[in-house]
Amino acid sequence: MKKEELYEIIEGIDENYINEAEIVQLKRRQPAWMKWTAVAACLCLIVIGAIQFSVNRNDNTNVQQWSQSISAKDYFKNSHKANSQNVGSSASLVMPPYAVAVSINDKRSVLENAGVLPIMPSHLDHGFEVDYNGDGSLYKVTFLWMRRGEHGLDEYSDLQLIASPKELHEVNDVIAFSVDEDGNTLPEVVTVTERDGILIYARGKENEEKIIAWQTKYGWYQIVGSWNDSYEDMVELLDWFWEHPLSLSDFENIEEGKIVYSNRIDYPDAFCDQIPDFTALGYISEIETVNVGLCDGNLVPVWFEGIYTRGTVRISWTISIGADANAWKACLGRPNEITEEKLNDALSQSQSVNVFFDSPCMATLKIENGTSSDAWEIIQALQK
Amino acid sequence: MAMEDNDIIQLFFDRDENAIKETSVKYGNYCSSIARNILKNWEDAEECVNDTYLKAWNVIPPNRPTMFKAFLGRITRNISFNLYKKMNADKRGSGQIPFILDELAECVSDGKDPYKELEKEEIIKAINSFLEKLPQEKRIMFVRRYWYSDSVVDIAKRCGVSENSVSVNLNRLRKRLHNYLYERGFEL
């Protein structure tokens, strides 16, 4: 029998099993939103803000139950209590959290016809984009619908759906937080609504940016509305995606050619100043991979992975031009800013550390069966 | 508000073209996701979903499906896989199918003689009996992978386990299926 025949035969299995596999939800992971914590700064100059909002665990004690009669405003009923303010620019944007951005603006009608996206007749303009990490994995998908009136700002609207496989963090140059009348910082106040067993978090108030966020088996989702989008506009979009869940698997495969998977021999100059001379340190190179992709419209190296061994010591050196919040959190600074003590301390808590380069890119050093002296030797090679 | 299945089926029997519209409203996304798992290309997948409605229109009546959703899903899977074979798509651009077929190759010998319909019926019965004996979680993993053609990542999310766990389980299930069929006289 041929494998295609077996695949066709499986088509005939009992309909009860087909239904079961569609309907039954085996386990529901605890919403990871509950684990959100505020994202801190790294490298003194760089401040990382979460594009979502952090949720205080205590806020979850006050969860309202969804019902058919719940109004759009109810989703935000506690959110308006905080007086949110944007406070100054404190950092410069140095690095995107993803490596490759692919526009899918031409897919609007196809996605609408396929029932993947709602039809938004009053939003004539749009910006759809899929962002990938340097290794080709999906970072996020953004659907932005825009409306610009002919007479002033009355009709202004920017509605976005952002979806991602993992919790998102982006590097921002402005951090928003809330202050009371005396200027003291207030904890983030959100409204939490449980709907079909899923917690929905809403933040924002009238005449301000609003966000609705939730997590499902498919991924992380947030709807972002401008100051001029009403609660009803936001919830209408939420209801649509509730009925038509967006599956991220549709966007996981990067379009052919947007990332070229290659090796270092083909791109000898790729990240040449960010890869230590492992050979000079007595290491043998096992793998050296370079991915080339679209960054700001140019085809450039976006990712590198090298595996090097010396005796039993195994080093993985990965470089990406995109860095998410986790990368920043594990970042020790530029090579010249790293001391042996700082490195020892970091390696006592983790197998890997990140190094920042102004190019900009971020390298991850992972060490197996080695000591912190081996790692320090590599950092020193970069300091020269 | 979507119509009840029985009411939609009645529209087919009444030869009312709203049957297609209502089917599309209720099960359009379900069929699309099956087609897209197989074909990956949205336009092709959408064509298969439209062909699904047409096929349903042609076979209802006389058929009156008891499980309308699975009935439609089966038609979509069949049409999409036929298109996949016709396009002879390569491994890179065609969804999960090349990988799934490679996995199923572990269960078959790649023999040349096509199986007769009667023999196929017997194999389906044996597979149903194999599935019946599995714990629910493993059965769902198997059906999601080899019927819905879901990616391992999606199955892991659905089942709340790691991708590695899904891969390991599927690997064991394929071996068990091969042995189960072999013990019952099916030399695939």
Tab-separated table of C-alpha atoms in Angstrom, chain A residues 175-306:
chain	number	residue	atom	x	y	z
A	175	ILE	CA	6.212	54.196	28.534
A	176	ALA	CA	2.648	54.830	29.612
A	177	PHE	CA	1.669	54.595	33.221
A	178	SER	CA	-0.988	55.987	35.466
A	179	VAL	CA	-0.676	58.724	38.051
A	180	ASP	CA	-3.015	60.108	40.689
A	181	GLU	CA	-3.708	63.786	41.312
A	182	ASP	CA	-0.509	64.114	43.328
A	183	GLY	CA	1.562	62.546	40.587
A	184	ASN	CA	2.032	59.184	42.304
A	185	THR	CA	2.178	56.147	40.065
A	186	LEU	CA	-0.939	53.995	40.261
A	187	PRO	CA	-1.135	50.279	39.551
A	188	GLU	CA	-2.565	49.377	36.185
A	189	VAL	CA	-6.324	49.016	36.440
A	190	VAL	CA	-7.964	46.686	34.012
A	191	THR	CA	-11.359	45.086	33.703
A	192	VAL	CA	-11.346	41.321	33.582
A	193	THR	CA	-14.247	39.455	32.012
A	194	GLU	CA	-14.564	35.706	31.839
A	195	ARG	CA	-16.186	34.551	28.622
A	196	ASP	CA	-16.452	30.874	27.653
A	197	GLY	CA	-13.774	30.063	30.239
A	198	ILE	CA	-11.309	32.595	28.802
A	199	LEU	CA	-10.254	35.752	30.628
A	200	ILE	CA	-10.499	38.962	28.631
A	201	TYR	CA	-8.523	41.963	29.842
A	202	ALA	CA	-9.561	45.472	28.867
A	203	ARG	CA	-7.739	48.713	29.460
A	204	GLY	CA	-8.375	52.281	28.382
A	205	LYS	CA	-11.188	54.764	28.431
A	206	GLU	CA	-13.012	57.129	26.155
A	207	ASN	CA	-10.771	59.513	24.210
A	208	GLU	CA	-7.756	57.304	24.917
A	209	GLU	CA	-6.193	54.285	23.313
A	210	LYS	CA	-8.006	51.103	24.313
A	211	ILE	CA	-6.813	47.528	24.395
A	212	ILE	CA	-8.669	44.264	24.750
A	213	ALA	CA	-6.462	41.214	25.234
A	214	TRP	CA	-7.035	37.500	25.607
A	215	GLN	CA	-5.348	34.167	25.064
A	216	THR	CA	-6.753	31.030	23.446
A	217	LYS	CA	-5.380	27.687	22.333
A	218	TYR	CA	-4.405	29.404	19.089
A	219	GLY	CA	-2.247	32.128	20.593
A	220	TRP	CA	-2.239	35.597	22.116
A	221	TYR	CA	-4.583	38.237	20.798
A	222	GLN	CA	-5.171	41.899	21.339
A	223	ILE	CA	-7.459	44.420	19.758
A	224	VAL	CA	-6.132	47.954	19.894
A	225	GLY	CA	-8.365	50.931	19.226
A	226	SER	CA	-7.441	54.588	18.837
A	227	TRP	CA	-8.713	57.410	21.066
A	228	ASN	CA	-11.573	57.865	18.592
A	229	ASP	CA	-12.704	54.245	18.465
A	230	SER	CA	-15.647	53.524	20.698
A	231	TYR	CA	-16.077	50.673	23.147
A	232	GLU	CA	-18.676	49.311	20.729
A	233	ASP	CA	-16.202	49.332	17.798
A	234	MET	CA	-13.725	47.375	19.905
A	235	VAL	CA	-16.214	44.813	21.163
A	236	GLU	CA	-17.743	44.338	17.710
A	237	LEU	CA	-14.324	43.244	16.510
A	238	LEU	CA	-13.853	41.089	19.612
A	239	ASP	CA	-17.186	39.352	18.970
A	240	TRP	CA	-16.225	38.683	15.380
A	241	PHE	CA	-12.923	37.055	16.284
A	242	TRP	CA	-14.637	35.175	19.092
A	243	GLU	CA	-16.889	33.562	16.510
A	244	HIS	CA	-14.107	33.233	13.927
A	245	PRO	CA	-10.906	32.434	15.842
A	246	LEU	CA	-7.819	33.393	13.904
A	247	SER	CA	-5.487	30.434	13.501
A	248	LEU	CA	-1.846	31.456	13.468
A	249	SER	CA	-0.865	28.324	11.580
A	250	ASP	CA	-2.035	30.129	8.441
A	251	PHE	CA	0.874	32.536	8.829
A	252	GLU	CA	3.576	30.283	10.246
A	253	ASN	CA	5.232	29.451	6.951
A	254	ILE	CA	7.186	32.402	5.716
A	255	GLU	CA	6.771	33.154	2.029
A	256	GLU	CA	9.490	31.540	-0.013
A	257	GLY	CA	12.433	33.850	-0.605
A	258	LYS	CA	11.670	36.213	2.271
A	259	ILE	CA	14.271	34.357	4.305
A	260	VAL	CA	17.141	32.600	2.549
A	261	TYR	CA	18.510	29.738	4.591
A	262	SER	CA	22.205	29.405	3.914
A	263	ASN	CA	25.560	28.881	5.581
A	264	ARG	CA	28.490	31.046	6.524
A	265	ILE	CA	30.573	30.079	3.506
A	266	ASP	CA	28.050	31.855	1.267
A	267	TYR	CA	27.947	34.928	3.495
A	268	PRO	CA	31.447	35.228	4.996
A	269	ASP	CA	30.909	38.863	5.961
A	270	ALA	CA	27.696	38.227	7.862
A	271	PHE	CA	28.025	39.359	11.485
A	272	CYS	CA	31.820	39.112	11.061
A	273	ASP	CA	32.436	41.601	13.887
A	274	GLN	CA	30.036	39.822	16.206
A	275	ILE	CA	31.376	36.273	15.898
A	276	PRO	CA	34.429	35.586	18.062
A	277	ASP	CA	37.336	33.781	16.372
A	278	PHE	CA	36.492	30.386	17.797
A	279	THR	CA	39.222	28.669	15.750
A	280	ALA	CA	41.885	30.823	17.409
A	281	LEU	CA	40.488	29.723	20.767
A	282	GLY	CA	40.940	26.082	19.781
A	283	TYR	CA	37.315	25.299	18.988
A	284	ILE	CA	36.114	23.161	16.092
A	285	SER	CA	33.176	24.507	14.119
A	286	GLU	CA	30.348	21.983	13.737
A	287	ILE	CA	27.648	24.130	12.153
A	288	GLU	CA	27.613	27.705	10.947
A	289	THR	CA	24.264	28.818	9.559
A	290	VAL	CA	23.330	32.243	8.232
A	291	ASN	CA	19.764	33.298	7.411
A	292	VAL	CA	19.326	36.254	5.095
A	293	GLY	CA	16.036	38.113	5.137
A	294	LEU	CA	14.212	41.361	4.536
A	295	CYS	CA	14.982	44.047	7.074
A	296	ASP	CA	13.717	47.571	6.393
A	297	GLY	CA	13.354	46.631	2.748
A	298	ASN	CA	16.915	45.370	2.364
A	299	LEU	CA	18.091	41.791	2.080
A	300	VAL	CA	20.543	41.415	4.944
A	301	PRO	CA	21.801	38.681	7.270
A	302	VAL	CA	19.195	38.451	10.030
A	303	TRP	CA	20.264	35.396	11.963
A	304	PHE	CA	23.343	33.303	12.646
A	305	GLU	CA	23.884	30.103	14.541
A	306	GLY	CA	27.235	28.511	15.167
